[in-house]
């Protein structure tokens, strides 16, 4: 009998109950006990859903109040000293101090929070464990043991889940030069006693996640897998080692012979590898195949999967388990709540709840024969057929345009230096031109107007007048500040992807399709279900109006194809590259319309370019080639005099600086101030050819930079980049800030620019 299990379930709750409980607790509106009750309710509901869906084993330990890596730090007692000060601070409040730098406890002063970073190639963020030679571990299993008992009380077969010691160490960060692996000897005894404690609870299996197996690992880390899992073997409980987010690749050799009783692999992204795995794993091991995509929201093709699985089932029998490819943390909870999706599209989708049902259908078909689930298999077949043949998915016109692209790389015909001369004649900008990244503070008034328009309590004209008022204000503030290149302020946009997705064909939106991004923060990614096209101009009227208010150049403002792709649920029936090109073509129409409307500078934001990088280095070049091409396609065909800007933030760019240059944007504005211009390291070895605006104002902080601080940062930049290439701008958009912070900060910025012009300007450079 093939078994079904799950690696993890979304924990924010079907209606984001955890988010609201957390935020109330942080504000002091509810007690710790209330928060604990909400958390227990969500866990119980999640377990019940999984029991009802017929799972043979349900995960325990996948729930978290904030982040599972942070939970692991608490589980093994790695809490840096600065968070433990003040003996009376509860464990819960210490936990939130690590996560957010603060807690509702008035006796615990604010403290620097732990660093947060992206969890592999997902949009989830984890709290980076702080490691170092002084770190000691101490087992604190109570929280996990309590949850094990809670789940057992429901009468279910459970499988505790923990993050493996090697992935934990890999994901942590120590001081410069510190080798995390040096802590292995210290961490292993703690893991061994943890596993013993879990075994004492009377469970048969434990799942140990080692997602770093989807990465390129240095040899000493591969060897460490052997040491580690030979030691853990001494346990009384069976170990299922779980790898996900990609194929094992050459790590397979390392782990095929480890003394663990079971292995879970990602059979969606690593499907081609399954035959090799079958060959290599020893005859006693359980193989869990992650056949249902945990990273996307599409219904699986069950009939096709079944045909593929049958011979594997014959070979493995009881030793075959079925599961989602990874934890379901990365998909929304329940499609059943969606009542506003287009009917046909709704049938093509599958959220966490539905994915469990798909698994159940598969295992029933394998164990009892297809007749037992004939109805489900038929429904699945017709949904798959409808999607494949829907005229809403494949559009002749879009397909034709794509086919005509050929292998043009879409580089601009005139080289940058010549473009710069032509653009300078038209724009007449000073040395060190100043600009901002696009958005201005989203005031309560702005939100209210958008809300009223959405609900229909004001009409289109009233809405447009109100937005025009905002634009006029934004323009006059910028003129008063003496900024050189203006923006309209983006008051009409709630979100940089949703705003465009709502106006493009091929996109749809859910009501409750929330996915955790970090802590209480959730995102609701749009769904790209069909060929993308632009029925009508999206931003042109706002930009035209804004330009009419000023003699200074007004930047048009668009979200680039890779960011549109990266922050959406993307089609799985064509390569990502194809979808990116479709979006690029739609944006290109917008770019050309903006140009026609008299906009001389157009910014195409790509903050998510780096996020799209594949987990394995060997695949980077291929991705960067198509991603940069899609960007160039989106601005292809503009006049030499039209200046193209792009903007990037959220990450380090040193290792992809060459790809950034390949974008061939005339100007890039880029986040740097928080890292103290660390970005500039890239310019020591690489001569960036075009103009660049390293961010000089950290917009994530309420602190207002002074003129001197900005000048200092720019002087640092000047050590590597010639003055004529430099722009001055903030790190990112200003929408989350207040006007009384933004105004003085921009004032400092403009003053700094003027001082720099006096110091570095020569008549020839103007
Ligand atoms: N133009 C956008 C803004 O200013 C860019 C946002 C981003 O980079 N995340 O808000
Ligand atoms: Zn940004």
mmCIF file of N, CA and C and ligand atoms in Angstrom, residues 437-439 490 496 557 567 603 605 607 647 649-650 732-735, ligand 1:
data_model
loop_
_atom_site.group_PDB
_atom_site.id
_atom_site.type_symbol
_atom_site.label_atom_id
_atom_site.label_comp_id
_atom_site.label_asym_id
_atom_site.label_seq_id
_atom_site.Cartn_x
_atom_site.Cartn_y
_atom_site.Cartn_z
ATOM 1 N N UNK A 437 12.637 57.248 -6.774
ATOM 2 C CA UNK A 437 12.444 55.933 -7.401
ATOM 3 C C UNK A 437 11.021 55.735 -7.916
ATOM 4 N N UNK A 438 10.101 56.571 -7.522
ATOM 5 C CA UNK A 438 8.765 56.461 -8.113
ATOM 6 C C UNK A 438 7.636 56.824 -7.173
ATOM 7 N N UNK A 439 7.506 56.096 -6.072
ATOM 8 C CA UNK A 439 6.342 56.350 -5.226
ATOM 9 C C UNK A 439 6.648 57.420 -4.188
ATOM 10 N N UNK A 490 2.897 57.742 -8.079
ATOM 11 C CA UNK A 490 2.268 56.413 -7.986
ATOM 12 C C UNK A 490 1.102 56.326 -6.991
ATOM 13 N N UNK A 496 2.926 47.253 -6.991
ATOM 14 C CA UNK A 496 3.560 47.450 -8.294
ATOM 15 C C UNK A 496 3.312 46.312 -9.280
ATOM 16 N N UNK A 557 6.736 55.202 -15.366
ATOM 17 C CA UNK A 557 7.111 54.252 -14.328
ATOM 18 C C UNK A 557 6.398 52.915 -14.538
ATOM 19 N N UNK A 567 6.804 37.688 -8.958
ATOM 20 C CA UNK A 567 5.868 37.937 -7.856
ATOM 21 C C UNK A 567 4.448 37.482 -8.185
ATOM 22 N N UNK A 603 11.207 54.527 -16.691
ATOM 23 C CA UNK A 603 11.869 53.604 -15.762
ATOM 24 C C UNK A 603 11.116 52.284 -15.736
ATOM 25 N N UNK A 605 11.120 49.025 -13.593
ATOM 26 C CA UNK A 605 11.667 48.490 -12.339
ATOM 27 C C UNK A 605 11.882 46.983 -12.418
ATOM 28 N N UNK A 607 13.155 45.016 -9.420
ATOM 29 C CA UNK A 607 13.719 44.657 -8.109
ATOM 30 C C UNK A 607 13.885 43.153 -7.916
ATOM 31 N N UNK A 647 15.464 50.044 -11.945
ATOM 32 C CA UNK A 647 15.724 50.164 -10.518
ATOM 33 C C UNK A 647 15.774 48.768 -9.905
ATOM 34 N N UNK A 649 16.511 46.556 -6.021
ATOM 35 C CA UNK A 649 16.725 46.647 -4.587
ATOM 36 C C UNK A 649 16.615 45.259 -3.967
ATOM 37 N N UNK A 650 16.659 45.203 -2.653
ATOM 38 C CA UNK A 650 16.454 43.963 -1.875
ATOM 39 C C UNK A 650 17.615 42.994 -1.843
ATOM 40 N N UNK A 732 14.999 53.343 -2.699
ATOM 41 C CA UNK A 732 13.803 52.683 -3.218
ATOM 42 C C UNK A 732 12.654 53.696 -3.167
ATOM 43 N N UNK A 733 11.448 53.235 -3.520
ATOM 44 C CA UNK A 733 10.281 54.103 -3.481
ATOM 45 C C UNK A 733 9.961 54.547 -2.059
ATOM 46 N N UNK A 734 9.228 55.669 -1.959
ATOM 47 C CA UNK A 734 9.008 56.295 -0.650
ATOM 48 C C UNK A 734 7.607 56.033 -0.105
ATOM 49 N N UNK A 735 6.910 55.054 -0.652
ATOM 50 C CA UNK A 735 5.490 54.945 -0.310
ATOM 51 C C UNK A 735 5.222 54.576 1.140
HETATM 52 N N1 LIG B 1 8.747 52.357 -8.515
HETATM 53 C C1 LIG B 1 8.503 51.584 -7.346
HETATM 54 C C2 LIG B 1 8.268 52.500 -6.160
HETATM 55 O O1 LIG B 1 8.884 53.505 -6.082
HETATM 56 C C3 LIG B 1 9.653 50.635 -7.044
HETATM 57 C C4 LIG B 1 9.368 49.737 -5.885
HETATM 58 C C5 LIG B 1 10.407 48.663 -5.621
HETATM 59 O O2 LIG B 1 11.506 48.737 -6.091
HETATM 60 N N2 LIG B 1 10.091 47.681 -4.865
HETATM 61 O O3 LIG B 1 7.506 52.207 -5.274
#
